[in-house]
Amino acid sequence: MTAKKSGSRLETEIERCRSEGQWDRIPDLIRQLSVKLIANDDLAELLLGEAKLQQYLKENPIKQGASPRGAKPKLVEVRKHLTAALDRGNLKSEYMQEASLLMAKLNYVEGNYREALSNYFKVGLDDLQLVGIPVYRLSMIAEAYATKGLCLEKVPMASPVNRHTGGEQEIITCYEKSGDIALLYLQEVEKALSSGMQNRSPKPGPVSHEQELGFFLETGLQRAHVIYFKNGNLTRGVGRFREILRAIETRTTQNLRMTIARQLAEILLRGMCEQSYWNPLEDPPHQSPLDDPLLQASNTEDYALSRRPKVYAGENIFCPQENTEEALLLLLISESMANRDAVLSRIPEHNNDRIISLQSSSIVYDLLTIALGRRGQYEMLSECLERAMKFAFEEFHLWYQFALSLMAAGKSARAVKVLKECIRLKPDDPTIPLLAVKLCIGTMHWLEEGERFAKMVIDMGEKASEFRAKGYLAIGLVYSLKATDASLRGVQEEYQRKALGAFQRAQSLSPTDHLAAFYLALQHAVSRQIPEALGYVRQALQLQGDDVHSLHLLALLLSAQKHYHDALNIIEMALSEYPEHFILLFTKVKLESVCRGPDEALLTCKHMLQIWKSCYNLTNPSDSGRGSSLLDRAMADRRQINTMTLPDFSDPETGSVHATSIAASRVEQALSEVASSLQSSAPKQGPLHPWMTLAQIWLHAAEVYTGIGKPAEATACTQEAANLFPTSHNVLFMRGQVAELRGNTDEAKRWYEEALSISPTHVKTMQRLGLILHRLGRYSLSEKILRDAVQVNPTSHDVWNSLGEVLQTQGHDDAATECFLTALELEASSPILPFTIIPRAL
């Protein structure tokens, strides 16, 4: 009785070791079992044969795609054990089946594929039971189906005559059965391990090791969909991927699950469109444009298994409804697993594991970039890539992707810092500092930083190759912007000279680059050297005839020469190519007011509102039902006004980014957010740029009404803009204009003072406030404000003229005469809009 109990315990322990793959313990347990139960010699032969075969495969793993050939000395012993167990025939039927399965596996390892298939035929593989059997036997059956599939793939290559129409279908079915039973086996092993942990009291000893898939189980899980895709049957391949992913996860399948999720996401992104997509809970289409039309007749048939792996089920399970959504879900799961399992250790022993981990993660992040980039979700992408920074040490690709995502998300300051790290990792790449310059001279206006980055490119010399010209272009733009910022004339002229020199150097290095000629033209235009500017802008248009900024500059230069009709023709030609370019449309309004009268200008404002609605498709939170009817009402009044003015879309200090305008815009944004939070109107949706454009359209319309002498309509249009940006200095300036029209000098003065408190260097406001103070008899203060305005923008003829009037009133006739002469000289070369309305950017 004691022997039987002891034998039973040993058999249970052997069964557990077989389930968990602890083959090194089997021989010792067999020796103990043989002493206790002499009758189990045949079982011992079976177990020894299995243990030695599995140990051999562990020490000499078969690689995917390899063809094992020939008997090895260690395998000779395995064959002796299995032959002894099979020949004597004393084993129970289930053990005889196991011995046959092991013999077939041995034949495959030795390259005897036909012998292996013969073994499977004799044992009746499809008739083996999956219910009520030990866990380890599930593994044997799963490996048997995978091995049978491998043998069937090998045999027809040796004998093409044996290939038949259903042969490939039989191979796929073998792999699918193998994969399903493998998942079931792994789920049962994890269940047994978890229950064992709960039932056993803690005791010293080795901790149960991580279960390994092995070559045969991995083949069973991965081979079926490979064949589907190779044959052009994308529908069934995707379906097989989904079946594996829906099975309840185990620790052993985590890496495989991440790989399959990544592969499926790649197929969904690159090989499937929204029209051919079906969600995971729907039946796949019988005919799909995804599949090879020549192979659609050979559809696979479903197979029966008495037990299948458990799958996730429930009422509230999320189910994606489109391909990008499913791909994103899969990639976020993969990213989570990649971050969790990332190898961070830098010691030499872990180097290979770290490289594999990094490569796997990089693929996931590249696919995330595609998926999120398609939807414009750069904010989310930058957050994902930020999580990758923990294992991105010295890895240029991830740092660069992170920098680009920050740029796209509008996080320019952080992007510059990340680009600095990219420059450190790849100091000979000129494109990286050029990207940094682009950010620095943009909305951030970090001109000193931009100059340093531009000099990096120039200092590379010949290494920068064709990008060297871009380096000179970049530093020329920095100097040009510094000239705009400079308050002292000497400093301004010095920077203008440096900018022209840099642009000329860029043109000499790259004579076919239209940008060099264009920025030379723009710099000459800003310096009021109109003939030289016209020469260079014509060069730029010869190189790039449809460049919108070159066409715009040409129109402004023509307007500076007072050829308004020619300028308007150029703008209309440019708008035929770029019909939704709002800065061109604002210039058109200005020119139409001079050439064709206010009615045409109002029609263009109405057209801009329609374009805005079609472009952005946003809900205006300030929409009070008036809409463009304000403009319609103006059409009824056909009075012609000979002279009138419209607001500049961008003053010299705001057209190109200016240091003071940066500060003003930030103050405006902060105050507008506070004001919006105190109002009951809905918040603005999306980025600010569309709403800023809409506000400018309303301000242009308001100025048209002011010119016509309609303060009520002008007030209504200004209010539309104020509902969007209540504390904008442009809105406050327009309120002052309307108050002046009504004759309310004190109210106008108050609005102008509020505008200057937001933007102290807004020249238009300074000029109007100076004139009001002049009318009120406060000559000294008026003179001070106008002199400050001249210091900010020495090319504004209106300000010089106003300053002359104030000085003349005070009796300073000589100074006044000088101011009037300066105003006349500047007015002769003054464009319809400031040249700096054209952006200066790489």
Short mmCIF file of N, CA, C and O in Angstrom, two decimals, residues 439-519:
data_model
loop_
_atom_site.label_atom_id
_atom_site.label_comp_id
_atom_site.label_asym_id
_atom_site.label_seq_id
_atom_site.Cartn_x
_atom_site.Cartn_y
_atom_site.Cartn_z
N LEU A 439 12.24 76.57 -35.98
CA LEU A 439 11.43 76.78 -34.78
C LEU A 439 11.81 78.08 -34.08
O LEU A 439 10.94 78.82 -33.61
N CYS A 440 13.11 78.34 -34.00
CA CYS A 440 13.57 79.50 -33.23
C CYS A 440 13.12 80.82 -33.86
O CYS A 440 12.78 81.76 -33.14
N ILE A 441 13.11 80.91 -35.20
CA ILE A 441 12.71 82.17 -35.84
C ILE A 441 11.22 82.22 -36.10
O ILE A 441 10.71 83.17 -36.69
N GLY A 442 10.50 81.19 -35.64
CA GLY A 442 9.05 81.16 -35.79
C GLY A 442 8.37 81.86 -34.63
O GLY A 442 8.75 82.96 -34.22
N THR A 443 7.38 81.20 -34.07
CA THR A 443 6.57 81.84 -33.03
C THR A 443 7.35 82.15 -31.75
O THR A 443 6.99 83.04 -31.01
N MET A 444 8.44 81.42 -31.49
CA MET A 444 9.18 81.65 -30.24
C MET A 444 10.06 82.88 -30.32
O MET A 444 10.34 83.51 -29.30
N HIS A 445 10.56 83.21 -31.53
CA HIS A 445 11.39 84.41 -31.73
C HIS A 445 12.67 84.35 -30.89
O HIS A 445 13.11 85.35 -30.32
N TRP A 446 13.29 83.16 -30.84
CA TRP A 446 14.57 83.00 -30.15
C TRP A 446 15.69 83.26 -31.16
O TRP A 446 16.29 82.33 -31.71
N LEU A 447 15.97 84.53 -31.42
CA LEU A 447 16.89 84.86 -32.50
C LEU A 447 18.33 84.50 -32.16
O LEU A 447 19.09 84.09 -33.06
N GLU A 448 18.73 84.67 -30.91
CA GLU A 448 20.10 84.31 -30.53
C GLU A 448 20.33 82.81 -30.70
O GLU A 448 21.35 82.37 -31.23
N GLU A 449 19.35 82.02 -30.24
CA GLU A 449 19.45 80.56 -30.41
C GLU A 449 19.46 80.20 -31.90
O GLU A 449 20.24 79.36 -32.34
N GLY A 450 18.59 80.85 -32.65
CA GLY A 450 18.53 80.58 -34.08
C GLY A 450 19.84 80.89 -34.78
O GLY A 450 20.28 80.14 -35.67
N GLU A 451 20.49 81.99 -34.37
CA GLU A 451 21.78 82.33 -34.97
C GLU A 451 22.82 81.26 -34.68
O GLU A 451 23.61 80.89 -35.56
N ARG A 452 22.83 80.73 -33.45
CA ARG A 452 23.80 79.68 -33.10
C ARG A 452 23.58 78.42 -33.95
O ARG A 452 24.55 77.82 -34.44
N PHE A 453 22.32 78.03 -34.12
CA PHE A 453 22.04 76.83 -34.92
C PHE A 453 22.43 77.05 -36.39
O PHE A 453 22.95 76.15 -37.04
N ALA A 454 22.14 78.25 -36.92
CA ALA A 454 22.48 78.53 -38.32
C ALA A 454 23.99 78.48 -38.53
O ALA A 454 24.48 77.97 -39.54
N LYS A 455 24.73 79.00 -37.55
CA LYS A 455 26.19 78.98 -37.66
C LYS A 455 26.74 77.55 -37.61
O LYS A 455 27.78 77.28 -38.20
N MET A 456 26.02 76.65 -36.91
CA MET A 456 26.45 75.24 -36.91
C MET A 456 26.47 74.68 -38.34
O MET A 456 27.40 73.97 -38.73
N VAL A 457 25.43 75.01 -39.11
CA VAL A 457 25.34 74.50 -40.48
C VAL A 457 26.44 75.13 -41.34
O VAL A 457 27.12 74.43 -42.10
N ILE A 458 26.65 76.43 -41.19
CA ILE A 458 27.68 77.11 -41.98
C ILE A 458 29.07 76.57 -41.64
O ILE A 458 29.91 76.36 -42.53
N ASP A 459 29.31 76.32 -40.34
CA ASP A 459 30.62 75.84 -39.91
C ASP A 459 30.92 74.42 -40.40
O ASP A 459 32.08 73.99 -40.36
N MET A 460 29.90 73.68 -40.80
CA MET A 460 30.15 72.34 -41.34
C MET A 460 30.89 72.40 -42.67
O MET A 460 31.50 71.41 -43.09
N GLY A 461 30.82 73.54 -43.36
CA GLY A 461 31.53 73.69 -44.61
C GLY A 461 31.03 72.73 -45.68
O GLY A 461 29.83 72.58 -45.91
N GLU A 462 31.98 72.04 -46.31
CA GLU A 462 31.64 71.13 -47.40
C GLU A 462 30.82 69.94 -46.93
O GLU A 462 30.12 69.31 -47.72
N LYS A 463 30.92 69.60 -45.63
CA LYS A 463 30.14 68.46 -45.11
C LYS A 463 28.64 68.71 -45.26
O LYS A 463 27.86 67.77 -45.40
N ALA A 464 28.24 69.96 -45.18
CA ALA A 464 26.81 70.28 -45.27
C ALA A 464 26.29 70.16 -46.70
O ALA A 464 25.07 70.13 -46.92
N SER A 465 27.20 70.09 -47.67
CA SER A 465 26.87 69.96 -49.11
C SER A 465 25.78 70.95 -49.51
O SER A 465 25.93 72.15 -49.30
N GLU A 466 24.65 70.45 -50.05
CA GLU A 466 23.63 71.36 -50.57
C GLU A 466 22.90 72.14 -49.48
O GLU A 466 22.23 73.14 -49.76
N PHE A 467 23.05 71.71 -48.21
CA PHE A 467 22.37 72.41 -47.12
C PHE A 467 23.16 73.63 -46.64
O PHE A 467 22.67 74.37 -45.80
N ARG A 468 24.36 73.81 -47.16
CA ARG A 468 25.15 74.97 -46.75
C ARG A 468 24.45 76.27 -47.15
O ARG A 468 24.43 77.25 -46.40
N ALA A 469 23.86 76.27 -48.35
CA ALA A 469 23.11 77.45 -48.80
C ALA A 469 21.94 77.72 -47.87
O ALA A 469 21.63 78.89 -47.56
N LYS A 470 21.28 76.64 -47.40
CA LYS A 470 20.18 76.82 -46.44
C LYS A 470 20.67 77.43 -45.14
O LYS A 470 19.95 78.20 -44.48
N GLY A 471 21.91 77.08 -44.75
CA GLY A 471 22.47 77.68 -43.54
C GLY A 471 22.62 79.18 -43.67
O GLY A 471 22.27 79.94 -42.74
N TYR A 472 23.12 79.65 -44.83
CA TYR A 472 23.24 81.09 -45.05
C TYR A 472 21.86 81.74 -45.14
O TYR A 472 21.66 82.88 -44.68
N LEU A 473 20.91 81.03 -45.74
CA LEU A 473 19.54 81.55 -45.80
C LEU A 473 18.98 81.72 -44.39
O LEU A 473 18.34 82.74 -44.08
N ALA A 474 19.24 80.73 -43.53
CA ALA A 474 18.73 80.78 -42.16
C ALA A 474 19.34 81.94 -41.39
O ALA A 474 18.62 82.69 -40.71
N ILE A 475 20.66 82.11 -41.48
CA ILE A 475 21.28 83.19 -40.71
C ILE A 475 20.88 84.55 -41.29
O ILE A 475 20.76 85.54 -40.56
N GLY A 476 20.63 84.61 -42.60
CA GLY A 476 20.11 85.84 -43.20
C GLY A 476 18.75 86.21 -42.64
O GLY A 476 18.48 87.39 -42.35
N LEU A 477 17.89 85.22 -42.45
CA LEU A 477 16.57 85.49 -41.87
C LEU A 477 16.69 85.96 -40.43
O LEU A 477 15.94 86.85 -39.98
N VAL A 478 17.63 85.37 -39.68
CA VAL A 478 17.85 85.81 -38.30
C VAL A 478 18.26 87.28 -38.28
O VAL A 478 17.73 88.09 -37.51
N TYR A 479 19.22 87.64 -39.13
CA TYR A 479 19.67 89.04 -39.18
C TYR A 479 18.54 89.97 -39.63
O TYR A 479 18.41 91.10 -39.13
N SER A 480 17.72 89.50 -40.58
CA SER A 480 16.61 90.32 -41.05
C SER A 480 15.61 90.60 -39.93
O SER A 480 15.13 91.74 -39.76
N LEU A 481 15.32 89.57 -39.14
CA LEU A 481 14.40 89.76 -38.01
C LEU A 481 15.02 90.62 -36.93
O LEU A 481 14.33 91.43 -36.27
N LYS A 482 16.33 90.49 -36.71
CA LYS A 482 17.00 91.35 -35.74
C LYS A 482 16.96 92.80 -36.18
O LYS A 482 16.83 93.72 -35.36
N ALA A 483 17.07 93.03 -37.49
CA ALA A 483 16.98 94.40 -38.01
C ALA A 483 15.60 94.99 -37.73
O ALA A 483 15.47 96.17 -37.38
N THR A 484 14.56 94.15 -37.87
CA THR A 484 13.20 94.61 -37.57
C THR A 484 13.04 94.95 -36.10
O THR A 484 12.37 95.92 -35.74
N ASP A 485 13.68 94.16 -35.23
CA ASP A 485 13.58 94.40 -33.79
C ASP A 485 14.38 95.60 -33.33
O ASP A 485 14.06 96.22 -32.31
N ALA A 486 15.46 95.95 -34.06
CA ALA A 486 16.40 96.98 -33.58
C ALA A 486 15.71 98.34 -33.50
O ALA A 486 14.93 98.72 -34.38
N SER A 487 15.99 99.08 -32.43
CA SER A 487 15.41 100.42 -32.26
C SER A 487 16.36 101.52 -32.72
O SER A 487 15.91 102.61 -33.08
N LEU A 488 17.66 101.23 -32.72
CA LEU A 488 18.64 102.22 -33.18
C LEU A 488 18.88 102.04 -34.67
O LEU A 488 19.07 100.93 -35.16
N ARG A 489 18.89 103.16 -35.41
CA ARG A 489 19.03 103.10 -36.86
C ARG A 489 20.36 102.46 -37.26
O ARG A 489 20.41 101.67 -38.21
N GLY A 490 21.44 102.77 -36.54
CA GLY A 490 22.73 102.21 -36.88
C GLY A 490 22.74 100.69 -36.76
O GLY A 490 23.26 99.98 -37.64
N VAL A 491 22.18 100.20 -35.67
CA VAL A 491 22.10 98.74 -35.46
C VAL A 491 21.22 98.11 -36.53
O VAL A 491 21.54 97.05 -37.08
N GLN A 492 20.13 98.78 -36.84
CA GLN A 492 19.21 98.26 -37.85
C GLN A 492 19.90 98.13 -39.21
O GLN A 492 19.79 97.11 -39.89
N GLU A 493 20.63 99.16 -39.60
CA GLU A 493 21.31 99.13 -40.89
C GLU A 493 22.40 98.06 -40.93
O GLU A 493 22.62 97.43 -41.97
N GLU A 494 23.08 97.87 -39.78
CA GLU A 494 24.13 96.84 -39.73
C GLU A 494 23.54 95.45 -39.93
O GLU A 494 24.08 94.65 -40.71
N TYR A 495 22.42 95.18 -39.30
CA TYR A 495 21.78 93.86 -39.46
C TYR A 495 21.22 93.70 -40.87
O TYR A 495 21.23 92.60 -41.43
N GLN A 496 20.69 94.78 -41.44
CA GLN A 496 20.20 94.69 -42.81
C GLN A 496 21.34 94.37 -43.78
O GLN A 496 21.17 93.58 -44.72
N ARG A 497 22.51 95.00 -43.55
CA ARG A 497 23.68 94.71 -44.39
C ARG A 497 24.11 93.26 -44.26
O ARG A 497 24.40 92.58 -45.26
N LYS A 498 24.12 92.73 -43.02
CA LYS A 498 24.49 91.34 -42.78
C LYS A 498 23.49 90.39 -43.44
O LYS A 498 23.86 89.36 -44.02
N ALA A 499 22.20 90.74 -43.35
CA ALA A 499 21.16 89.89 -43.95
C ALA A 499 21.34 89.82 -45.46
O ALA A 499 21.28 88.73 -46.06
N LEU A 500 21.56 90.98 -46.10
CA LEU A 500 21.76 90.99 -47.55
C LEU A 500 22.99 90.17 -47.95
O LEU A 500 22.96 89.41 -48.92
N GLY A 501 24.07 90.28 -47.16
CA GLY A 501 25.27 89.51 -47.45
C GLY A 501 25.03 88.01 -47.36
O GLY A 501 25.50 87.23 -48.21
N ALA A 502 24.27 87.59 -46.33
CA ALA A 502 23.98 86.17 -46.16
C ALA A 502 23.11 85.65 -47.30
O ALA A 502 23.33 84.56 -47.84
N PHE A 503 22.09 86.44 -47.70
CA PHE A 503 21.22 86.00 -48.79
C PHE A 503 22.00 85.92 -50.11
O PHE A 503 21.76 85.01 -50.92
N GLN A 504 22.89 86.86 -50.33
CA GLN A 504 23.70 86.82 -51.55
C GLN A 504 24.61 85.60 -51.58
O GLN A 504 24.81 84.97 -52.62
N ARG A 505 25.19 85.25 -50.39
CA ARG A 505 26.02 84.07 -50.30
C ARG A 505 25.19 82.81 -50.59
O ARG A 505 25.64 81.89 -51.28
N ALA A 506 23.98 82.77 -50.06
CA ALA A 506 23.09 81.63 -50.32
C ALA A 506 22.78 81.51 -51.80
O ALA A 506 22.75 80.42 -52.36
N GLN A 507 22.56 82.66 -52.45
CA GLN A 507 22.24 82.63 -53.88
C GLN A 507 23.44 82.17 -54.70
O GLN A 507 23.27 81.43 -55.68
N SER A 508 24.65 82.55 -54.28
CA SER A 508 25.83 82.12 -55.03
C SER A 508 26.07 80.62 -54.88
O SER A 508 26.56 79.96 -55.80
N LEU A 509 25.73 80.07 -53.70
CA LEU A 509 25.90 78.63 -53.48
C LEU A 509 24.81 77.81 -54.16
O LEU A 509 25.03 76.66 -54.55
N SER A 510 23.61 78.39 -54.24
CA SER A 510 22.48 77.66 -54.85
C SER A 510 21.72 78.60 -55.78
O SER A 510 20.65 79.12 -55.42
N PRO A 511 22.26 78.85 -56.97
CA PRO A 511 21.64 79.84 -57.87
C PRO A 511 20.26 79.43 -58.38
O PRO A 511 19.52 80.28 -58.88
N THR A 512 19.89 78.17 -58.24
CA THR A 512 18.57 77.73 -58.72
C THR A 512 17.52 77.73 -57.62
O THR A 512 16.37 77.35 -57.85
N ASP A 513 17.89 78.17 -56.42
CA ASP A 513 16.94 78.20 -55.31
C ASP A 513 16.19 79.53 -55.33
O ASP A 513 16.80 80.60 -55.16
N HIS A 514 14.90 79.48 -55.55
CA HIS A 514 14.13 80.72 -55.64
C HIS A 514 14.05 81.46 -54.32
O HIS A 514 13.83 82.67 -54.29
N LEU A 515 14.20 80.74 -53.19
CA LEU A 515 14.07 81.39 -51.89
C LEU A 515 15.16 82.43 -51.66
O LEU A 515 14.91 83.47 -51.04
N ALA A 516 16.38 82.14 -52.13
CA ALA A 516 17.47 83.11 -51.94
C ALA A 516 17.14 84.41 -52.66
O ALA A 516 17.28 85.51 -52.09
N ALA A 517 16.69 84.30 -53.91
CA ALA A 517 16.31 85.51 -54.66
C ALA A 517 15.12 86.20 -54.02
O ALA A 517 15.06 87.44 -53.94
N PHE A 518 14.16 85.40 -53.52
CA PHE A 518 12.97 85.98 -52.92
C PHE A 518 13.32 86.78 -51.65
O PHE A 518 12.85 87.92 -51.47
N TYR A 519 14.15 86.20 -50.78
CA TYR A 519 14.47 86.92 -49.55
C TYR A 519 15.38 88.11 -49.80
O TYR A 519 15.35 89.11 -49.05
#
